[in-house]
Amino acid sequence: MFEKVSGSATEDNEKISAPSLSFLQDSWRRLKKNKAAVVSLVIICIIILLAVSAPIIAPHNPEAQITQHSSLPPKIPGVDINGLNGTAQPGAERIDKYAQVNADEDVYYILGTDSLGRDLLSRTLYGTRISLLIAFVAALFDLTIGVTYGLISGWSGGRVDNIMQRILEILSGVPNLVVVILMILVLDPGITSIIIALAITGWIPMARIVRAQTLKLKNQEYILAAQTLGESPWKIATKHLIANLSGVIIIQTMFSIPAAIFFEAFLSFIGIGIPAPLASLGTLISDGYKTFRFLPHLMWYPAGVLCILMISFNLLADGLRDAFDPKMKD
């Protein structure tokens, strides 16, 4: 009744058919299964590409003022939809605003113009570029200062760790808004003062997370073995600790980028951020807010870009957190 199983058949049954994957390959496989994170990644890449290409694809000079074309609604050639055909309804009748200012037939603004006649699409592209620049520079400070500070504090332990943590508590007790105001008193308002304000306190969450993970990892067997073999602390940190902390570092960096974008937009909205004639998403929203009842498109489009960026970065960060977690099950 029972057939004798040959040795070759047993070996075939015991073979591992799944391919061997590294940690990053397995994380990428998990991330691809998260549709929201993949879509967010594509959206972020498209927005970054458009922002970087702003000098090439912007239809107009973002600072050029054409007063006779001020406050024009959006107009897309060939589209006869109210809100996108250059018409407005200030009263009982809908009128063609472009014909009212005697604009040529080949003149159109896809997102309309502001009160000074500046093209909103061009200003949105350049404003997104400035907001992303500030956010990525803030993330760079998180990676350099925060990771280094956290590694030193967690690896040293004892009195050194205690002193470094007290310094963190003092810095975290100072609100970012106060730091920005102090920077404005010393420096002129602009990108530099905002970046310095973010650099002073923005890296603290990263330092605390890296320090906590370093305290957890430094007592692992492979770290103790490396110490026994005489490897230097610097080599242990770069070869073992950072490699095992890469997932946590990437996730925290992805969360810090939207936080920096929102912080810059908040500062520009209250009037202490990017000065004119430069524009960021915050300044565009602030300008559109003043005339929202009459020209709502001036605020809707920059606010939409800001919301899409914030949501996409947060969804991608959530997806990366699940992908880098080795305890997650398929």
Coordinates of C-alpha atoms in Angstrom, one line a residue:
M1 CA 0.0 0.0 0.0
F2 CA 2.8 2.4 0.8
E3 CA 5.4 3.3 -1.8
K4 CA 8.9 3.7 -0.7
V5 CA 10.0 7.3 -1.1
S6 CA 13.4 7.7 -2.7
G7 CA 16.2 9.9 -1.3
S8 CA 16.1 12.3 -4.2
A9 CA 12.3 12.9 -3.8
T10 CA 12.8 13.7 -0.1
E11 CA 15.5 16.2 -0.9
D12 CA 13.2 17.9 -3.5
N13 CA 10.5 18.2 -0.9
E14 CA 12.8 19.8 1.6
K15 CA 14.2 22.3 -0.8
I16 CA 13.4 26.0 -0.1
S17 CA 11.6 27.2 -3.2
A18 CA 11.3 30.9 -2.2
P19 CA 14.2 33.1 -3.2
S20 CA 16.6 34.4 -0.5
L21 CA 15.9 38.1 0.1
S22 CA 17.9 40.7 1.9
F23 CA 16.3 43.0 4.5
L24 CA 15.9 45.9 2.0
Q25 CA 14.5 43.6 -0.7
D26 CA 12.0 42.1 1.8
S27 CA 11.0 45.6 2.9
W28 CA 10.5 46.7 -0.6
R29 CA 8.3 43.6 -1.2
R30 CA 6.2 44.6 1.8
L31 CA 6.0 48.2 0.7
K32 CA 4.7 47.3 -2.7
K33 CA 1.8 45.5 -1.2
N34 CA 0.7 48.7 0.5
K35 CA -1.2 50.4 -2.3
A36 CA -1.7 53.7 -0.4
A37 CA 2.1 54.0 0.2
V38 CA 3.0 53.2 -3.4
V39 CA 0.5 55.8 -4.8
S40 CA 1.8 58.3 -2.3
L41 CA 5.4 57.6 -3.4
V42 CA 4.4 58.2 -7.0
I43 CA 2.6 61.4 -6.2
I44 CA 5.6 62.7 -4.2
C45 CA 8.0 61.9 -7.0
I46 CA 5.7 63.7 -9.5
I47 CA 5.4 66.8 -7.3
I48 CA 9.2 66.9 -6.7
L49 CA 9.8 66.5 -10.4
L50 CA 7.5 69.4 -11.2
A51 CA 9.0 71.6 -8.5
V52 CA 12.5 70.9 -9.6
S53 CA 11.5 71.6 -13.2
A54 CA 9.7 74.9 -12.3
P55 CA 12.2 77.1 -14.2
I56 CA 11.6 75.0 -17.4
I57 CA 7.8 74.3 -17.2
A58 CA 6.5 77.5 -15.5
P59 CA 4.5 79.3 -18.2
H60 CA 5.3 82.8 -16.8
N61 CA 7.7 84.6 -14.6
P62 CA 6.4 84.1 -11.1
E63 CA 7.4 87.7 -10.1
A64 CA 6.2 89.4 -13.2
Q65 CA 3.3 91.8 -12.5
I66 CA 0.8 92.5 -15.2
T67 CA -1.7 94.9 -13.6
Q68 CA -4.2 94.8 -16.4
H69 CA -4.5 91.0 -15.9
S70 CA -5.1 91.1 -12.2
S71 CA -7.5 88.8 -10.5
L72 CA -8.3 86.7 -13.6
P73 CA -10.0 83.3 -13.0
P74 CA -8.5 80.1 -14.2
K75 CA -8.8 79.4 -18.0
I76 CA -7.8 76.2 -19.8
P77 CA -8.1 76.4 -23.6
G78 CA -10.8 74.2 -25.1
V79 CA -12.5 73.5 -21.7
D80 CA -16.0 75.0 -21.3
I81 CA -16.5 74.4 -17.6
N82 CA -17.5 77.1 -15.2
G83 CA -14.4 77.8 -13.1
L84 CA -12.0 76.7 -15.8
N85 CA -13.2 78.8 -18.8
G86 CA -12.2 82.2 -17.7
T87 CA -15.6 83.3 -16.6
A88 CA -16.8 84.6 -13.2
Q89 CA -20.2 85.4 -11.7
P90 CA -19.8 88.5 -9.5
G91 CA -23.5 89.2 -9.8
A92 CA -26.6 87.7 -11.5
E93 CA -24.9 87.2 -14.8
R94 CA -21.7 85.3 -15.6
I95 CA -19.1 87.4 -17.5
D96 CA -15.9 86.6 -19.4
K97 CA -13.2 88.3 -17.3
Y98 CA -10.6 87.9 -20.1
A99 CA -12.8 89.7 -22.6
Q100 CA -13.5 92.4 -20.0
V101 CA -9.8 93.3 -19.7
N102 CA -9.3 93.0 -23.6
A103 CA -6.9 90.1 -23.3
D104 CA -5.7 88.5 -26.5
E105 CA -7.2 85.1 -27.4
D106 CA -3.9 83.3 -26.9
V107 CA -3.6 84.7 -23.3
Y108 CA -4.7 82.4 -20.6
Y109 CA -3.7 81.4 -17.1
I110 CA -4.4 77.8 -16.1
L111 CA -4.8 78.6 -12.4
G112 CA -5.7 82.3 -12.8
T113 CA -3.8 85.3 -11.5
D114 CA -3.5 87.2 -8.2
S115 CA -4.3 90.8 -7.4
L116 CA -1.1 91.9 -8.9
G117 CA -1.5 90.0 -12.1
R118 CA 1.0 87.3 -11.3
D119 CA 0.5 83.8 -12.7
L120 CA -0.7 81.5 -9.9
L121 CA 0.5 78.3 -11.5
S122 CA 4.1 79.6 -11.8
R123 CA 4.0 80.9 -8.3
T124 CA 2.7 77.6 -7.0
L125 CA 5.4 75.6 -8.8
Y126 CA 8.1 77.9 -7.3
G127 CA 6.4 78.0 -3.9
T128 CA 6.4 74.2 -3.8
R129 CA 10.0 74.2 -4.7
I130 CA 10.9 76.5 -1.7
S131 CA 8.7 74.5 0.7
L132 CA 10.4 71.2 -0.3
L133 CA 13.8 72.8 -0.1
I134 CA 13.3 73.9 3.5
A135 CA 11.8 70.5 4.4
F136 CA 14.6 68.4 2.9
V137 CA 17.3 70.6 4.5
A138 CA 15.5 70.1 7.8
A139 CA 15.5 66.4 7.2
L140 CA 19.3 66.6 6.5
F141 CA 19.9 68.2 9.8
D142 CA 17.8 65.4 11.4
L143 CA 20.0 62.8 9.8
T144 CA 23.4 64.5 10.7
I145 CA 22.8 66.1 14.1
G146 CA 20.1 63.9 15.4
V147 CA 21.6 60.5 14.5
T148 CA 25.1 61.5 15.7
Y149 CA 23.8 63.0 19.0
G150 CA 21.6 59.9 19.7
L151 CA 24.4 57.4 18.9
I152 CA 26.9 59.2 21.1
S153 CA 24.4 59.5 24.0
G154 CA 23.1 56.0 23.8
W155 CA 26.6 54.4 23.3
S156 CA 28.3 56.4 26.1
G157 CA 25.7 55.9 28.8
G158 CA 26.2 56.9 32.4
R159 CA 27.1 60.5 33.2
V160 CA 27.6 61.5 29.5
D161 CA 24.2 60.2 28.6
N162 CA 22.6 62.0 31.6
I163 CA 24.2 65.3 30.7
M164 CA 23.3 65.0 27.0
Q165 CA 19.7 64.2 27.8
R166 CA 19.4 67.2 30.2
I167 CA 20.6 69.4 27.3
L168 CA 17.9 67.9 25.1
E169 CA 15.3 68.7 27.7
I170 CA 16.4 72.3 27.9
L171 CA 16.3 72.7 24.1
S172 CA 12.9 70.9 23.7
G173 CA 11.5 73.3 26.3
V174 CA 12.0 76.3 23.9
P175 CA 9.1 76.6 21.4
N176 CA 10.1 76.7 17.7
L177 CA 8.1 79.9 17.2
V178 CA 10.3 81.7 19.9
V179 CA 13.4 80.5 18.2
V180 CA 12.2 81.8 14.8
I181 CA 11.4 85.2 16.3
L182 CA 14.9 85.3 17.8
M183 CA 16.4 84.4 14.4
I184 CA 14.4 87.2 12.7
L185 CA 15.8 89.7 15.2
V186 CA 19.4 88.5 14.3
L187 CA 18.9 87.6 10.6
D188 CA 16.6 88.9 7.9
P189 CA 13.3 87.0 7.5
G190 CA 13.7 84.3 4.9
I191 CA 14.8 80.8 4.1
T192 CA 18.0 81.0 6.1
S193 CA 16.3 82.0 9.4
I194 CA 13.6 79.3 9.0
I195 CA 16.3 76.6 8.3
I196 CA 18.4 77.7 11.3
A197 CA 15.3 77.6 13.5
L198 CA 14.5 74.1 12.4
A199 CA 18.1 73.1 12.8
I200 CA 18.2 74.2 16.4
T201 CA 15.3 72.1 17.7
G202 CA 14.0 69.9 14.8
W203 CA 16.5 67.1 15.3
I204 CA 15.5 66.4 19.0
P205 CA 12.9 63.7 18.2
M206 CA 15.4 61.9 16.0
A207 CA 18.1 62.0 18.7
R208 CA 15.8 60.6 21.3
I209 CA 14.6 57.7 19.1
V210 CA 18.2 56.8 18.0
R211 CA 19.4 57.0 21.6
A212 CA 16.6 54.6 22.8
Q213 CA 17.3 52.1 20.0
T214 CA 21.1 52.3 20.7
L215 CA 20.6 51.5 24.3
K216 CA 18.6 48.5 23.2
L217 CA 21.1 47.3 20.6
K218 CA 24.4 47.9 22.4
N219 CA 23.9 44.8 24.7
Q220 CA 23.1 42.5 21.8
E221 CA 25.5 39.5 21.2
Y222 CA 26.9 40.7 17.9
I223 CA 27.8 44.1 19.4
L224 CA 29.5 42.4 22.4
A225 CA 31.3 40.1 19.9
A226 CA 32.6 43.1 17.9
Q227 CA 33.9 44.7 21.1
T228 CA 35.6 41.5 22.1
L229 CA 37.3 41.4 18.7
G230 CA 38.7 44.9 19.3
E231 CA 36.6 46.9 16.8
S232 CA 36.6 50.7 17.5
P233 CA 33.3 52.4 18.6
W234 CA 33.2 54.3 15.4
K235 CA 33.4 51.1 13.3
I236 CA 30.7 49.5 15.5
A237 CA 28.5 52.5 15.1
T238 CA 28.8 52.7 11.3
K239 CA 28.9 49.0 10.5
H240 CA 26.5 47.5 13.0
L241 CA 24.4 50.2 14.8
I242 CA 23.4 52.4 11.9
A243 CA 22.8 49.4 9.7
N244 CA 20.3 48.1 12.2
L245 CA 18.8 51.5 12.9
S246 CA 18.3 52.4 9.2
G247 CA 14.6 51.5 9.2
V248 CA 13.9 53.7 12.3
I249 CA 16.0 56.5 10.8
I250 CA 14.2 56.5 7.5
I251 CA 10.8 56.4 9.0
Q252 CA 11.5 59.3 11.4
T253 CA 13.0 61.3 8.5
M254 CA 9.8 60.7 6.4
F255 CA 7.7 62.0 9.3
S256 CA 9.9 65.1 9.8
I257 CA 9.6 66.3 6.2
P258 CA 5.8 67.0 6.4
A259 CA 6.3 68.5 9.8
A260 CA 8.8 70.9 8.4
I261 CA 6.6 71.8 5.4
F262 CA 3.7 72.6 7.8
F263 CA 5.9 74.6 10.1
E264 CA 7.2 76.7 7.2
A265 CA 3.6 77.2 5.9
F266 CA 2.5 78.3 9.3
L267 CA 5.2 80.8 9.6
S268 CA 4.6 82.2 6.2
F269 CA 0.9 82.3 6.9
I270 CA 1.3 84.5 10.0
G271 CA 3.7 86.8 8.1
I272 CA 7.1 85.9 9.5
G273 CA 8.2 83.4 6.9
I274 CA 9.3 83.8 3.3
P275 CA 9.4 87.6 2.4
A276 CA 8.0 89.0 -0.9
P277 CA 8.5 88.7 -3.8
L278 CA 9.5 85.1 -3.0
A279 CA 6.6 82.7 -2.5
S280 CA 6.1 79.5 -0.6
L281 CA 2.9 77.5 -0.2
G282 CA 2.3 79.3 3.1
T283 CA 2.6 82.8 1.6
L284 CA 0.3 81.8 -1.3
I285 CA -2.3 80.5 1.2
S286 CA -2.0 83.6 3.2
D287 CA -2.5 85.8 0.2
G288 CA -5.5 83.8 -1.0
Y289 CA -7.0 83.8 2.4
K290 CA -7.4 87.6 2.3
T291 CA -9.6 87.5 -0.8
F292 CA -11.1 84.0 -0.4
R293 CA -14.7 85.2 -0.6
F294 CA -14.2 86.9 -3.9
L295 CA -11.3 84.9 -5.5
P296 CA -11.4 81.5 -3.9
H297 CA -9.1 79.9 -6.5
L298 CA -6.1 81.9 -5.0
M299 CA -6.3 79.8 -1.9
W300 CA -7.7 76.5 -3.1
Y301 CA -4.9 75.5 -5.3
P302 CA -1.9 76.1 -3.0
A303 CA -3.9 74.6 -0.1
G304 CA -4.6 71.6 -2.2
V305 CA -0.9 71.1 -3.0
L306 CA 0.0 71.4 0.6
C307 CA -2.7 68.9 1.7
I308 CA -1.6 66.4 -1.0
L309 CA 2.1 66.7 0.1
M310 CA 1.2 66.3 3.8
I311 CA -1.1 63.3 3.3
S312 CA 1.3 61.6 0.8
F313 CA 4.4 61.9 3.1
N314 CA 2.4 60.6 6.1
L315 CA 0.9 57.7 4.2
L316 CA 4.4 56.8 2.8
A317 CA 5.9 57.0 6.3
D318 CA 3.2 54.7 7.6
G319 CA 3.9 52.2 4.8
L320 CA 7.6 52.4 5.5
R321 CA 7.0 51.8 9.2
D322 CA 5.1 48.6 8.4
A323 CA 7.6 47.5 5.7
F324 CA 10.7 47.9 7.9
D325 CA 9.0 46.2 10.9
P326 CA 10.4 42.6 10.9
K327 CA 7.6 41.4 13.1
M328 CA 4.9 42.2 10.5
K329 CA 3.3 39.1 9.0
D330 CA 2.0 38.9 5.5

